[in-house]
Coordinates of C-alpha atoms and ligand atoms in Angstrom, one line a residue:
X224 CA -31.6 57.3 142.5
X225 CA -34.1 60.1 142.2
X226 CA -36.2 61.9 144.9
X227 CA -39.8 62.5 144.0
X228 CA -41.9 64.7 146.3
X229 CA -45.7 64.4 146.3
X230 CA -45.4 60.9 144.8
X231 CA -48.6 59.6 146.5
X232 CA -50.8 62.2 144.8
X233 CA -52.5 62.1 141.4
X234 CA -49.6 62.9 139.0
X235 CA -46.8 61.9 141.3
X236 CA -48.1 58.4 141.8
X237 CA -48.5 58.0 138.0
X238 CA -45.0 59.3 137.6
X239 CA -43.5 56.9 140.1
X240 CA -45.3 53.9 138.6
X241 CA -44.3 54.8 135.1
X242 CA -40.7 55.5 136.2
X243 CA -40.3 52.1 137.8
X244 CA -42.0 50.3 134.9
X245 CA -39.3 51.7 132.6
X246 CA -36.2 51.8 134.7
X247 CA -34.6 50.1 137.7
X248 CA -33.3 53.4 139.1
X249 CA -34.8 53.6 142.6
X250 CA -37.2 56.3 143.8
X251 CA -37.4 57.9 147.2
X252 CA -40.9 59.1 147.5
X253 CA -41.4 61.9 150.0
X254 CA -45.0 62.7 150.7
X255 CA -46.8 64.3 153.6
X256 CA -50.0 62.3 152.9
X257 CA -52.4 65.2 153.1
X258 CA -56.0 64.5 152.1
X259 CA -54.7 64.3 148.5
X260 CA -52.0 61.7 149.2
X261 CA -53.1 58.1 148.9
X262 CA -50.7 55.2 149.2
X263 CA -53.4 52.9 147.7
X264 CA -52.2 54.5 144.4
X265 CA -48.9 52.6 144.9
X266 CA -50.2 49.2 146.0
X267 CA -48.4 47.5 143.2
X268 CA -45.1 48.6 144.6
X269 CA -45.6 47.0 148.0
X270 CA -42.4 45.0 148.7
X271 CA -40.6 46.5 145.7
X272 CA -37.2 47.6 147.1
X273 CA -36.8 50.2 144.3
X274 CA -39.5 52.3 146.0
X275 CA -38.6 53.9 149.3
X276 CA -41.6 55.7 150.8
X277 CA -41.0 58.4 153.4
X278 CA -43.9 60.3 155.0
X279 CA -42.8 63.8 155.5
X280 CA -43.0 67.5 154.6
X281 CA -40.9 69.3 151.9
X282 CA -40.7 72.1 154.4
X283 CA -38.9 70.0 157.0
X284 CA -35.3 71.0 156.2
X285 CA -33.7 68.6 158.7
X286 CA -35.6 65.6 157.1
X287 CA -34.7 66.7 153.6
X288 CA -31.0 67.2 154.5
X289 CA -30.8 63.8 156.0
X290 CA -32.6 62.1 153.1
X291 CA -30.3 63.8 150.6
X292 CA -27.2 62.9 152.6
X293 CA -28.3 59.3 153.0
X294 CA -29.5 58.6 149.4
X295 CA -27.5 61.1 147.3
X296 CA -30.1 61.5 144.6
X297 CA -29.0 62.7 141.2
X298 CA -32.3 64.5 140.6
X299 CA -35.4 65.8 142.5
X300 CA -38.8 66.0 140.8
X301 CA -41.0 68.3 142.9
X302 CA -44.7 67.5 142.6
X303 CA -45.6 68.3 146.2
X304 CA -48.2 71.1 146.5
X305 CA -51.7 72.0 147.4
X306 CA -53.4 71.7 144.0
X307 CA -57.1 72.5 144.1
X308 CA -58.3 76.0 143.1
X309 CA -61.6 75.8 145.0
X310 CA -59.9 74.8 148.2
X311 CA -57.5 77.7 147.7
X312 CA -60.4 80.1 147.5
X313 CA -62.0 78.7 150.7
X314 CA -58.7 78.5 152.6
X315 CA -55.6 80.0 151.0
X316 CA -53.3 79.6 154.1
X317 CA -52.2 76.0 153.3
X318 CA -51.4 77.1 149.8
X319 CA -49.1 79.9 150.9
X320 CA -47.5 77.5 153.5
X321 CA -46.9 74.5 151.2
X322 CA -46.4 76.0 147.8
X323 CA -44.4 79.0 148.8
X324 CA -42.8 78.7 152.3
X325 CA -42.2 74.9 152.2
X326 CA -40.9 75.0 148.6
X327 CA -38.5 77.7 149.8
X328 CA -37.3 75.4 152.6
X329 CA -36.9 72.5 150.1
X330 CA -34.8 74.7 147.8
X331 CA -32.6 75.8 150.7
X332 CA -31.9 72.2 151.7
X333 CA -31.3 71.2 148.1
X334 CA -28.9 74.2 147.6
X335 CA -26.8 73.1 150.6
X336 CA -26.7 69.6 149.4
X337 CA -25.8 70.6 145.8
X338 CA -23.1 73.1 147.0
X339 CA -21.3 70.2 148.7
X340 CA -21.5 67.7 145.8
X341 CA -18.4 66.8 143.8
X342 CA -18.1 69.0 140.7
X343 CA -19.1 66.2 138.4
X344 CA -22.2 65.4 140.4
X345 CA -23.0 69.1 140.6
X346 CA -23.0 69.3 136.8
X347 CA -25.4 66.4 136.2
X348 CA -27.7 67.2 139.2
X349 CA -31.2 68.5 138.3
X350 CA -34.1 70.0 140.3
X351 CA -37.2 69.7 138.2
X352 CA -40.1 71.8 139.4
X353 CA -43.6 70.8 138.2
X354 CA -45.9 73.7 137.7
X355 CA -49.1 74.8 136.0
X356 CA -50.3 76.8 133.1
X357 CA -52.6 78.7 135.6
X358 CA -49.6 81.0 136.5
X359 CA -50.1 82.7 133.1
X360 CA -53.7 83.9 134.0
X361 CA -56.7 83.8 131.7
X362 CA -57.1 84.1 127.9
X363 CA -60.0 85.5 125.9
X364 CA -61.4 83.1 123.2
X365 CA -59.2 84.4 120.3
X366 CA -55.9 85.2 122.1
X367 CA -52.9 83.0 121.2
X368 CA -52.1 80.1 123.5
X369 CA -49.6 80.6 126.4
X370 CA -45.9 80.4 125.3
X371 CA -43.1 80.3 127.9
X372 CA -42.6 84.0 127.3
X373 CA -46.2 84.9 128.4
X374 CA -46.2 87.2 131.5
X375 CA -47.2 85.7 134.8
X376 CA -50.8 86.9 135.8
X377 CA -52.0 84.4 138.3
X378 CA -55.6 85.0 139.4
X379 CA -56.4 82.5 142.2
X380 CA -54.6 81.9 145.5
X381 CA -53.5 78.5 144.0
X382 CA -52.0 80.0 140.9
X383 CA -50.5 82.9 142.8
X384 CA -48.8 80.5 145.2
X385 CA -47.5 78.3 142.3
X386 CA -46.3 81.4 140.5
X387 CA -44.3 82.4 143.6
X388 CA -42.7 78.9 143.8
X389 CA -41.8 79.2 140.1
X390 CA -40.1 82.5 140.8
X391 CA -38.2 81.1 143.7
X392 CA -37.0 78.2 141.6
X393 CA -35.9 80.6 138.9
X394 CA -34.1 82.8 141.4
X395 CA -32.2 79.8 142.8
X396 CA -30.8 79.1 139.4
X397 CA -30.0 82.8 138.6
X398 CA -28.5 83.6 141.9
X399 CA -26.9 80.3 143.1
X400 CA -26.5 78.4 139.9
X401 CA -28.8 75.5 141.1
X402 CA -29.5 73.4 138.0
X403 CA -33.2 73.7 137.7
X404 CA -35.8 72.9 135.1
X405 CA -39.5 74.1 135.3
X406 CA -42.4 72.6 133.5
X407 CA -45.8 74.4 133.2
X408 CA -48.5 71.9 132.3
X409 CA -52.2 72.2 131.4
X410 CA -55.1 70.2 133.2
X411 CA -54.3 66.5 133.6
X412 CA -56.8 63.7 133.8
X413 CA -56.5 59.9 134.2
X414 CA -56.2 57.2 136.9
X415 CA -55.8 58.2 140.6
X416 CA -57.3 61.7 140.1
X417 CA -58.9 62.8 143.4
X418 CA -62.7 63.3 142.8
X419 CA -62.7 66.9 143.7
X420 CA -61.5 67.9 140.3
X421 CA -63.8 68.2 137.3
X422 CA -63.3 64.9 135.4
X423 CA -63.2 62.4 138.3
X424 CA -65.9 64.3 140.1
X425 CA -68.3 64.0 137.1
X426 CA -67.5 60.3 136.7
X427 CA -68.0 59.5 140.4
X428 CA -71.1 61.7 140.9
X429 CA -72.7 60.3 137.7
X430 CA -72.2 56.7 138.9
X431 CA -73.5 57.6 142.4
X432 CA -76.7 59.2 140.9
X433 CA -75.7 62.6 142.2
X434 CA -75.9 66.0 140.4
X435 CA -73.1 67.0 138.0
X436 CA -72.3 70.6 139.1
X437 CA -71.2 72.8 136.2
X438 CA -70.0 76.2 137.3
X439 CA -71.5 79.3 135.6
X440 CA -72.3 78.8 132.0
X441 CA -69.9 75.9 131.5
X442 CA -68.1 77.7 128.6
X443 CA -64.8 78.0 130.4
X444 CA -62.1 76.4 128.3
X445 CA -59.2 74.2 129.6
X446 CA -56.5 72.2 127.7
X447 CA -56.5 68.6 128.8
X448 CA -53.6 66.2 128.8
X449 CA -53.7 62.5 129.8
X450 CA -51.5 62.1 132.9
X451 CA -49.2 59.5 131.4
X452 CA -48.3 61.9 128.6
X453 CA -47.4 64.5 131.3
X454 CA -45.2 61.9 132.9
X455 CA -43.4 61.1 129.6
X456 CA -42.9 64.9 129.1
X457 CA -41.3 65.3 132.5
X458 CA -39.0 62.3 131.9
X459 CA -37.9 63.9 128.6
X460 CA -37.3 67.3 130.2
X461 CA -35.3 65.7 132.9
X462 CA -33.2 63.8 130.3
X463 CA -32.6 66.5 127.8
X464 CA -33.9 69.9 129.0
X465 CA -31.5 72.8 129.1
X466 CA -30.8 73.9 132.7
X467 CA -32.6 77.1 133.7
X468 CA -35.2 76.7 130.9
X469 CA -39.0 76.5 131.2
X470 CA -41.0 74.0 129.1
X471 CA -44.8 74.3 128.5
X472 CA -46.5 71.0 128.3
X473 CA -50.0 70.6 126.8
X474 CA -52.3 68.3 125.0
X475 CA -53.3 70.5 122.0
X476 CA -56.8 69.8 123.2
X477 CA -58.9 72.7 124.3
X478 CA -62.5 72.1 125.3
X479 CA -65.3 73.9 127.1
X480 CA -66.2 72.3 130.5
X481 CA -69.8 71.5 129.4
X482 CA -68.4 69.6 126.4
X483 CA -66.2 67.5 128.7
X484 CA -69.2 66.7 131.0
X485 CA -71.3 65.7 128.0
X486 CA -68.6 63.4 126.6
X487 CA -68.3 61.7 130.0
X488 CA -72.1 61.3 130.1
X489 CA -72.3 59.8 126.6
X490 CA -69.5 57.3 127.3
X491 CA -71.0 56.3 130.6
X492 CA -74.4 55.8 128.8
X493 CA -72.6 53.2 126.6
X494 CA -70.4 51.6 129.1
X495 CA -72.5 51.6 132.3
X496 CA -76.1 52.3 131.3
X497 CA -78.3 53.9 134.1
X498 CA -80.7 51.5 135.7
X499 CA -83.7 53.6 134.5
X500 CA -82.3 53.7 130.9
X501 CA -82.1 57.5 130.9
X502 CA -78.9 59.4 130.0
X503 CA -76.5 60.7 132.6
X504 CA -76.9 64.1 130.9
X505 CA -80.1 64.4 133.0
X506 CA -77.9 64.8 136.1
X507 CA -76.2 68.0 134.8
X508 CA -76.9 71.0 137.0
X509 CA -75.7 74.5 136.5
X510 CA -74.5 76.0 139.8
X511 CA -73.1 79.3 141.0
X512 CA -69.8 80.2 139.3
X513 CA -66.4 80.0 141.0
X514 CA -65.2 83.4 142.2
X515 CA -62.6 84.9 139.8
X516 CA -63.0 81.9 137.5
X517 CA -60.4 81.9 134.7
X518 CA -62.2 81.8 131.3
X519 CA -59.6 80.0 129.2
X520 CA -56.3 78.3 129.4
X521 CA -54.4 77.2 126.3
X522 CA -50.9 75.9 126.0
X523 CA -48.5 76.3 123.1
X524 CA -46.4 73.2 123.5
X525 CA -44.3 73.8 120.4
X526 CA -41.0 74.5 122.3
X527 CA -40.9 71.0 123.9
X528 CA -41.9 69.5 120.6
X529 CA -39.2 71.4 118.6
X530 CA -36.3 71.2 121.1
X531 CA -36.9 67.9 122.9
X532 CA -39.1 66.0 120.3
X533 CA -41.9 65.4 122.8
X534 CA -45.6 65.2 121.9
X535 CA -48.6 63.6 123.6
X536 CA -49.6 60.0 122.5
X537 CA -53.2 60.0 123.6
X538 CA -56.0 61.9 122.0
X539 CA -58.8 63.2 124.2
X540 CA -61.0 60.4 122.9
X541 CA -58.5 57.6 123.8
X542 CA -57.5 59.2 127.1
X543 CA -61.0 59.8 128.4
X544 CA -62.0 56.2 127.5
X545 CA -59.0 54.8 129.5
X546 CA -59.9 57.1 132.4
X547 CA -63.5 56.1 132.5
X548 CA -62.6 52.4 132.2
X549 CA -60.1 52.8 135.1
X550 CA -62.8 54.4 137.4
X551 CA -65.3 51.7 136.4
X552 CA -62.7 48.9 137.2
X553 CA -61.6 50.6 140.5
X554 CA -64.8 51.1 142.4
X555 CA -63.0 50.1 145.6
X556 CA -60.5 52.9 145.2
X557 CA -63.4 55.3 144.6
X558 CA -65.4 54.2 147.6
X559 CA -62.2 54.3 149.9
X560 CA -61.5 57.8 148.7
X561 CA -65.1 59.1 149.0
X562 CA -65.6 57.5 152.4
X563 CA -62.2 58.5 153.7
X564 CA -61.3 54.8 154.3
X565 CA -58.1 55.2 152.3
X566 CA -56.5 56.8 155.3
X567 CA -57.1 53.6 157.3
X568 CA -55.7 51.6 154.4
X569 CA -52.4 53.3 154.9
X570 CA -52.3 52.1 158.6
X571 CA -53.2 48.6 157.6
X572 CA -50.9 48.0 154.7
X573 CA -47.9 50.4 155.0
X574 CA -47.2 50.7 158.7
X575 CA -46.8 46.9 158.7
X576 CA -43.8 47.2 156.3
X577 CA -40.3 47.0 157.8
Ligands
NAD12 P1 -52.3 66.3 144.2 O1 -53.0 67.3 145.1 O2 -53.1 65.1 143.7 O3 -51.1 65.7 145.0 C1 -50.2 66.5 145.8 C2 -49.4 65.5 146.6 O4 -48.4 66.3 147.4 C3 -50.2 64.7 147.6 O5 -49.8 63.4 147.6 C4 -49.9 65.4 149.0 O6 -49.9 64.5 150.1 C5 -48.5 65.9 148.7 N1 -48.1 67.0 149.6 C6 -48.8 68.2 149.8 N2 -48.1 69.0 150.6 C7 -46.9 68.4 150.9 C8 -45.8 68.7 151.7 N3 -45.8 69.9 152.3 N4 -44.8 67.9 151.7 C9 -44.8 66.7 151.0 N5 -45.9 66.3 150.3 C10 -46.9 67.1 150.2 O7 -51.7 67.1 143.0 P2 -51.5 66.7 141.5 O8 -52.7 67.0 140.7 O9 -50.9 65.4 141.5 O10 -50.4 67.8 141.1 C11 -49.0 67.6 141.3 C12 -48.2 68.8 140.9 O11 -48.5 69.1 139.6 C13 -48.6 70.1 141.7 O12 -47.4 70.8 142.0 C14 -49.5 70.8 140.8 O13 -49.5 72.2 141.0 C15 -49.0 70.4 139.4 N6 -49.9 70.4 138.3 C16 -51.1 69.8 138.4 C17 -51.9 69.7 137.3 C18 -53.2 69.0 137.4 O14 -54.0 69.1 136.4 N7 -53.5 68.2 138.4 C19 -51.6 70.4 136.1 C20 -50.4 71.1 136.1 C21 -49.5 71.1 137.2
TYD13 P1 -60.6 71.8 138.1 O1 -60.7 70.3 137.8 O2 -60.9 72.2 139.5 O3 -59.3 72.4 137.6 P2 -58.8 73.9 137.4 O4 -59.7 74.8 138.1 O5 -57.4 73.8 138.1 O6 -58.7 74.2 135.9 O7 -61.7 72.5 137.2 C1 -61.7 72.4 135.8 C2 -62.8 73.3 135.2 O8 -64.0 72.7 135.6 C3 -62.7 74.7 135.8 O9 -63.1 75.6 134.8 C4 -63.8 74.7 136.9 C5 -64.8 73.7 136.4 N1 -65.5 72.9 137.4 C6 -66.9 72.8 137.3 O10 -67.6 73.4 136.4 N2 -67.6 72.0 138.2 C7 -66.9 71.4 139.2 O11 -67.5 70.7 140.1 C8 -65.5 71.4 139.3 C9 -64.7 70.7 140.4 C10 -64.8 72.2 138.3

């Protein structure tokens, strides 16, 4: 079996669902259920014995040691993190604690477990650390996209804390021989995305008749990847990646924020016309810029294409249509998240499980 951390969050829940749709290999899903963890993302797995959910902290060495001893996973995929840049600006402490200190405790517990494995199991074991392109810093409009050799220049407390965790993972390979893999991915979008991030916030606010807050001039550029493509890249790196290597993952899809917002408005105009017949574009509002806002991220994903044969399936047009369709079809999920009721849902549905 495999151990997934942070598997109730946005990318982790998509990963767990995709994994179990393609394989019968069981998943232990360790998640602290912070505000970003939502077991409603995993409703379809209720009663599925291949999914073992454990509420807990990656920084709890005793818990990790006992889970590893009990279940003997052949691999760990580490999604657990604080993930929102704006929150890291308002309150960096949780980011330092989770992304750096707790990741260190996780690595220590994993090192002890791995040290005591039989040599065959040691050779095949993998610790895959899921990271971000934001560790590389910001690009100007004409600079080449980030390769794996790009220097680390993180600019926000979020990206600095992820950079620190990447360095720890690298050091555990270099010093102790732990068989690690690191992936640095661009901005994801798709189902289960918490509506504090750009794309789900714009969809949810548009439908609620609220302003669509575009930071600064809206010309900041991100590379966008549909979440299921990220999941397939992680599976591919886990299967075939070279131990100790870093793989950049991206969608070859750079767009300025304002263009993303206008695409969402245009699609919603077609799929869910406003009651007054006007365009959702009218809700766009330019607001004060984010402090230290990175101007451009761009991923050169040619290494993973060349060495592992991975490339994304979705275009931005197909991915954003699927995403909007999911949010329109899952208004209960949206209202549970925006009202906070998803926390009660956990009590009602999961605590009742044996
Ligand atoms: P998310 O915030 O939606 O989910 C994070 C999950 O981790 C939540 O379920 C939360 O409860 C859990 N968690 C937080 N602290 C924990 C702890 N101490 N112990 C156990 N669980 C804990 O994040 P996401 O967008 O799904 O991102 C997942 C990973 O991918 C993160 O490491 C993030 O840095 C990375 N990443 C995200 C993106 C993106 O666009 N969202 C892009 C590249 C990389
Ligand atoms: P976000 O989804 O927070 O991801 P990240 O900061 O990790 O790239 O933001 C994506 C881009 O959208 C980023 O340039 C900030 C911008 N943005 C807005 O303009 N308005 C918003 O309300 C949010 C949440 C983000």
